[in-house]
Amino acid sequence: MKRLTLIFAGLLLAGSAAAQSDTPTPSGGVQVWGGVGTEVYLLPTLSLGLSADVAQLPSGTLSVRGTASATLIPLPDVTGPIPVVGADLLFRGNRAGLNVYGGPSVGTILGAAWLLGGVVGVQGPLGQGNWGYFGEVKARYLVVPGQGVFAPGVNLGVTYRF
């Protein structure tokens, strides 16, 4: 956990140094995503993600995003948040300003279940700096041993591009 904290702190410091430069920040690169949302219909969730652009195409950009989230289940016999880790393959437009993105998504509730499906969202800048916002809808299928259930959700949050 300490190693992960040090990596995120280093990335934030590098992003701050880039933000103070006179040269414009490129549209590609590494991005931190943080937000609140729902999982499996209405269960409250806090999420953190890190994405990196892997290919620049004429009509858009292909990115890989890793996520970690904590889902709260308001039941007396549940003793804490449920951890979920996942990965998304995202395709987004290259326009300045608001862009639509989407792609396949896979996740796991740490050995207990799988989440398979997709995500679609919008992302835009907050002013002229590196900060931005996003809103997305998840349509995934929760697969547990012997059964499965449709598990949609939403996320709203902020991004920081390095």
PDB file of C-alpha atoms in Angstrom:
ATOM      1  CA  MET A   1       0.000   0.000   0.000  1.00  0.00           C
ATOM      2  CA  LYS A   2       2.886   2.380   0.792  1.00  0.00           C
ATOM      3  CA  ARG A   3       4.403   1.703  -2.623  1.00  0.00           C
ATOM      4  CA  LEU A   4       1.114   2.574  -4.363  1.00  0.00           C
ATOM      5  CA  THR A   5       0.843   5.791  -2.321  1.00  0.00           C
ATOM      6  CA  LEU A   6       4.402   6.774  -3.301  1.00  0.00           C
ATOM      7  CA  ILE A   7       3.688   6.119  -6.993  1.00  0.00           C
ATOM      8  CA  PHE A   8       0.553   8.306  -6.949  1.00  0.00           C
ATOM      9  CA  ALA A   9       2.405  11.062  -5.024  1.00  0.00           C
ATOM     10  CA  GLY A  10       5.214  11.003  -7.605  1.00  0.00           C
ATOM     11  CA  LEU A  11       2.737  11.208 -10.465  1.00  0.00           C
ATOM     12  CA  LEU A  12       0.950  14.164  -8.855  1.00  0.00           C
ATOM     13  CA  LEU A  13       4.244  16.032  -8.330  1.00  0.00           C
ATOM     14  CA  ALA A  14       5.265  15.405 -11.936  1.00  0.00           C
ATOM     15  CA  GLY A  15       1.888  16.672 -13.112  1.00  0.00           C
ATOM     16  CA  SER A  16       2.211  19.809 -10.989  1.00  0.00           C
ATOM     17  CA  ALA A  17       5.609  20.548 -12.527  1.00  0.00           C
ATOM     18  CA  ALA A  18       4.199  20.067 -16.031  1.00  0.00           C
ATOM     19  CA  ALA A  19       1.236  22.328 -15.227  1.00  0.00           C
ATOM     20  CA  GLN A  20       3.613  25.181 -14.305  1.00  0.00           C
ATOM     21  CA  SER A  21       5.391  24.974 -17.667  1.00  0.00           C
ATOM     22  CA  ASP A  22       4.630  27.493 -20.437  1.00  0.00           C
ATOM     23  CA  THR A  23       4.231  24.735 -23.025  1.00  0.00           C
ATOM     24  CA  PRO A  24       0.723  23.372 -23.545  1.00  0.00           C
ATOM     25  CA  THR A  25      -0.057  19.957 -22.124  1.00  0.00           C
ATOM     26  CA  PRO A  26      -0.526  17.365 -24.877  1.00  0.00           C
ATOM     27  CA  SER A  27      -3.943  15.773 -25.236  1.00  0.00           C
ATOM     28  CA  GLY A  28      -2.517  12.287 -24.610  1.00  0.00           C
ATOM     29  CA  GLY A  29      -0.672  10.744 -21.749  1.00  0.00           C
ATOM     30  CA  VAL A  30      -1.446   9.522 -18.278  1.00  0.00           C
ATOM     31  CA  GLN A  31      -4.594  10.478 -16.407  1.00  0.00           C
ATOM     32  CA  VAL A  32      -5.868   9.962 -12.851  1.00  0.00           C
ATOM     33  CA  TRP A  33      -9.630   9.436 -12.421  1.00  0.00           C
ATOM     34  CA  GLY A  34     -11.435   9.862  -9.095  1.00  0.00           C
ATOM     35  CA  GLY A  35     -15.114   9.797  -8.380  1.00  0.00           C
ATOM     36  CA  VAL A  36     -18.251   8.638  -6.666  1.00  0.00           C
ATOM     37  CA  GLY A  37     -20.996   6.525  -8.090  1.00  0.00           C
ATOM     38  CA  THR A  38     -23.080   3.419  -7.791  1.00  0.00           C
ATOM     39  CA  GLU A  39     -22.481  -0.262  -8.346  1.00  0.00           C
ATOM     40  CA  VAL A  40     -25.082  -2.998  -8.791  1.00  0.00           C
ATOM     41  CA  TYR A  41     -27.909  -0.454  -9.202  1.00  0.00           C
ATOM     42  CA  LEU A  42     -27.721   1.738  -6.054  1.00  0.00           C
ATOM     43  CA  LEU A  43     -24.814   0.663  -3.839  1.00  0.00           C
ATOM     44  CA  PRO A  44     -22.597   3.725  -3.136  1.00  0.00           C
ATOM     45  CA  THR A  45     -19.049   3.484  -4.481  1.00  0.00           C
ATOM     46  CA  LEU A  46     -15.806   5.469  -4.278  1.00  0.00           C
ATOM     47  CA  SER A  47     -13.401   4.884  -7.166  1.00  0.00           C
ATOM     48  CA  LEU A  48      -9.868   5.701  -8.238  1.00  0.00           C
ATOM     49  CA  GLY A  49      -8.366   4.952 -11.648  1.00  0.00           C
ATOM     50  CA  LEU A  50      -5.235   5.462 -13.686  1.00  0.00           C
ATOM     51  CA  SER A  51      -5.260   5.467 -17.490  1.00  0.00           C
ATOM     52  CA  ALA A  52      -2.587   5.619 -20.150  1.00  0.00           C
ATOM     53  CA  ASP A  53      -2.977   6.247 -23.859  1.00  0.00           C
ATOM     54  CA  VAL A  54      -1.696   3.280 -25.869  1.00  0.00           C
ATOM     55  CA  ALA A  55      -2.517   4.264 -29.468  1.00  0.00           C
ATOM     56  CA  GLN A  56      -3.268   7.482 -31.338  1.00  0.00           C
ATOM     57  CA  LEU A  57      -5.624   6.817 -34.250  1.00  0.00           C
ATOM     58  CA  PRO A  58      -6.904   9.286 -36.887  1.00  0.00           C
ATOM     59  CA  SER A  59     -10.396   9.234 -35.399  1.00  0.00           C
ATOM     60  CA  GLY A  60      -9.547   8.872 -31.715  1.00  0.00           C
ATOM     61  CA  THR A  61      -7.322   7.611 -28.941  1.00  0.00           C
ATOM     62  CA  LEU A  62      -7.182   4.141 -27.402  1.00  0.00           C
ATOM     63  CA  SER A  63      -6.460   4.028 -23.650  1.00  0.00           C
ATOM     64  CA  VAL A  64      -6.177   1.385 -20.964  1.00  0.00           C
ATOM     65  CA  ARG A  65      -7.575   2.282 -17.523  1.00  0.00           C
ATOM     66  CA  GLY A  66      -7.030   0.364 -14.308  1.00  0.00           C
ATOM     67  CA  THR A  67      -9.510   0.980 -11.486  1.00  0.00           C
ATOM     68  CA  ALA A  68      -9.920   0.241  -7.820  1.00  0.00           C
ATOM     69  CA  SER A  69     -13.126   0.939  -5.948  1.00  0.00           C
ATOM     70  CA  ALA A  70     -14.782   0.402  -2.607  1.00  0.00           C
ATOM     71  CA  THR A  71     -18.489  -0.405  -2.640  1.00  0.00           C
ATOM     72  CA  LEU A  72     -20.485   0.075   0.557  1.00  0.00           C
ATOM     73  CA  ILE A  73     -23.209  -2.460   1.309  1.00  0.00           C
ATOM     74  CA  PRO A  74     -25.638  -1.097   3.940  1.00  0.00           C
ATOM     75  CA  LEU A  75     -26.324  -4.394   5.727  1.00  0.00           C
ATOM     76  CA  PRO A  76     -25.659  -5.034   9.426  1.00  0.00           C
ATOM     77  CA  ASP A  77     -23.655  -8.233   8.814  1.00  0.00           C
ATOM     78  CA  VAL A  78     -21.281  -6.654   6.217  1.00  0.00           C
ATOM     79  CA  THR A  79     -18.201  -5.362   8.046  1.00  0.00           C
ATOM     80  CA  GLY A  80     -16.741  -2.983   5.519  1.00  0.00           C
ATOM     81  CA  PRO A  81     -16.549  -1.860   1.913  1.00  0.00           C
ATOM     82  CA  ILE A  82     -16.314  -4.480  -0.825  1.00  0.00           C
ATOM     83  CA  PRO A  83     -13.103  -4.007  -2.869  1.00  0.00           C
ATOM     84  CA  VAL A  84     -13.400  -4.185  -6.656  1.00  0.00           C
ATOM     85  CA  VAL A  85     -10.498  -3.959  -9.106  1.00  0.00           C
ATOM     86  CA  GLY A  86     -10.901  -3.739 -12.843  1.00  0.00           C
ATOM     87  CA  ALA A  87      -9.630  -2.704 -16.250  1.00  0.00           C
ATOM     88  CA  ASP A  88     -11.262  -0.845 -19.151  1.00  0.00           C
ATOM     89  CA  LEU A  89     -10.192  -0.492 -22.772  1.00  0.00           C
ATOM     90  CA  LEU A  90     -11.428   2.977 -23.768  1.00  0.00           C
ATOM     91  CA  PHE A  91     -11.755   4.615 -27.177  1.00  0.00           C
ATOM     92  CA  ARG A  92     -12.338   8.390 -27.166  1.00  0.00           C
ATOM     93  CA  GLY A  93     -12.421  11.214 -29.648  1.00  0.00           C
ATOM     94  CA  ASN A  94      -9.549  13.644 -30.245  1.00  0.00           C
ATOM     95  CA  ARG A  95     -11.529  16.889 -30.157  1.00  0.00           C
ATOM     96  CA  ALA A  96     -10.638  19.727 -27.846  1.00  0.00           C
ATOM     97  CA  GLY A  97     -13.326  20.024 -25.188  1.00  0.00           C
ATOM     98  CA  LEU A  98     -16.061  17.474 -24.570  1.00  0.00           C
ATOM     99  CA  ASN A  99     -15.417  13.923 -25.835  1.00  0.00           C
ATOM    100  CA  VAL A 100     -17.419  10.715 -25.722  1.00  0.00           C
ATOM    101  CA  TYR A 101     -15.582   7.532 -24.728  1.00  0.00           C
ATOM    102  CA  GLY A 102     -16.443   3.890 -24.251  1.00  0.00           C
ATOM    103  CA  GLY A 103     -15.302   0.308 -24.404  1.00  0.00           C
ATOM    104  CA  PRO A 104     -15.236  -3.112 -22.769  1.00  0.00           C
ATOM    105  CA  SER A 105     -14.787  -3.511 -19.020  1.00  0.00           C
ATOM    106  CA  VAL A 106     -13.745  -6.382 -16.763  1.00  0.00           C
ATOM    107  CA  GLY A 107     -13.425  -6.467 -12.976  1.00  0.00           C
ATOM    108  CA  THR A 108     -13.347  -8.732  -9.979  1.00  0.00           C
ATOM    109  CA  ILE A 109     -14.609  -8.599  -6.428  1.00  0.00           C
ATOM    110  CA  LEU A 110     -11.287 -10.039  -5.265  1.00  0.00           C
ATOM    111  CA  GLY A 111     -11.867 -13.706  -5.935  1.00  0.00           C
ATOM    112  CA  ALA A 112     -15.591 -13.806  -5.138  1.00  0.00           C
ATOM    113  CA  ALA A 113     -17.136 -12.679  -8.450  1.00  0.00           C
ATOM    114  CA  TRP A 114     -16.436 -11.225 -11.894  1.00  0.00           C
ATOM    115  CA  LEU A 115     -17.895  -8.127 -13.558  1.00  0.00           C
ATOM    116  CA  LEU A 116     -18.019  -8.281 -17.377  1.00  0.00           C
ATOM    117  CA  GLY A 117     -19.494  -5.645 -19.674  1.00  0.00           C
ATOM    118  CA  GLY A 118     -18.808  -2.143 -20.884  1.00  0.00           C
ATOM    119  CA  VAL A 119     -18.651   1.537 -20.038  1.00  0.00           C
ATOM    120  CA  VAL A 120     -19.755   4.665 -21.947  1.00  0.00           C
ATOM    121  CA  GLY A 121     -19.165   8.226 -20.825  1.00  0.00           C
ATOM    122  CA  VAL A 122     -18.335  11.845 -21.513  1.00  0.00           C
ATOM    123  CA  GLN A 123     -15.205  13.685 -20.488  1.00  0.00           C
ATOM    124  CA  GLY A 124     -14.323  17.358 -20.687  1.00  0.00           C
ATOM    125  CA  PRO A 125     -11.896  19.970 -19.375  1.00  0.00           C
ATOM    126  CA  LEU A 126     -12.373  22.173 -16.321  1.00  0.00           C
ATOM    127  CA  GLY A 127     -10.950  25.433 -17.602  1.00  0.00           C
ATOM    128  CA  GLN A 128      -7.566  25.676 -19.336  1.00  0.00           C
ATOM    129  CA  GLY A 129      -5.498  23.496 -16.986  1.00  0.00           C
ATOM    130  CA  ASN A 130      -4.983  19.771 -16.542  1.00  0.00           C
ATOM    131  CA  TRP A 131      -8.175  19.180 -14.538  1.00  0.00           C
ATOM    132  CA  GLY A 132     -11.279  17.718 -16.114  1.00  0.00           C
ATOM    133  CA  TYR A 133     -14.546  15.992 -15.325  1.00  0.00           C
ATOM    134  CA  PHE A 134     -16.266  12.801 -16.404  1.00  0.00           C
ATOM    135  CA  GLY A 135     -19.625  11.081 -16.199  1.00  0.00           C
ATOM    136  CA  GLU A 136     -20.110   7.465 -17.222  1.00  0.00           C
ATOM    137  CA  VAL A 137     -22.598   4.628 -17.290  1.00  0.00           C
ATOM    138  CA  LYS A 138     -21.540   1.029 -16.682  1.00  0.00           C
ATOM    139  CA  ALA A 139     -23.523  -1.916 -18.052  1.00  0.00           C
ATOM    140  CA  ARG A 140     -21.950  -5.031 -16.587  1.00  0.00           C
ATOM    141  CA  TYR A 141     -22.920  -8.536 -15.669  1.00  0.00           C
ATOM    142  CA  LEU A 142     -21.982  -9.758 -12.157  1.00  0.00           C
ATOM    143  CA  VAL A 143     -20.938 -13.413 -12.380  1.00  0.00           C
ATOM    144  CA  VAL A 144     -20.782 -15.360  -9.094  1.00  0.00           C
ATOM    145  CA  PRO A 145     -20.370 -19.148  -8.859  1.00  0.00           C
ATOM    146  CA  GLY A 146     -23.598 -20.712 -10.088  1.00  0.00           C
ATOM    147  CA  GLN A 147     -25.442 -17.505 -11.010  1.00  0.00           C
ATOM    148  CA  GLY A 148     -25.252 -14.060 -12.555  1.00  0.00           C
ATOM    149  CA  VAL A 149     -27.094 -10.763 -12.379  1.00  0.00           C
ATOM    150  CA  PHE A 150     -27.174  -7.580 -14.465  1.00  0.00           C
ATOM    151  CA  ALA A 151     -25.219  -4.945 -12.496  1.00  0.00           C
ATOM    152  CA  PRO A 152     -25.460  -1.419 -13.976  1.00  0.00           C
ATOM    153  CA  GLY A 153     -23.938   1.631 -12.354  1.00  0.00           C
ATOM    154  CA  VAL A 154     -22.805   5.226 -12.850  1.00  0.00           C
ATOM    155  CA  ASN A 155     -19.693   7.250 -11.974  1.00  0.00           C
ATOM    156  CA  LEU A 156     -19.202  11.020 -11.724  1.00  0.00           C
ATOM    157  CA  GLY A 157     -15.890  12.592 -10.926  1.00  0.00           C
ATOM    158  CA  VAL A 158     -12.784  14.559 -11.805  1.00  0.00           C
ATOM    159  CA  THR A 159      -9.678  13.756 -13.805  1.00  0.00           C
ATOM    160  CA  TYR A 160      -6.135  15.053 -13.797  1.00  0.00           C
ATOM    161  CA  ARG A 161      -4.007  14.700 -16.956  1.00  0.00           C
ATOM    162  CA  PHE A 162      -0.201  14.622 -16.775  1.00  0.00           C
TER     163      PHE A 162
END
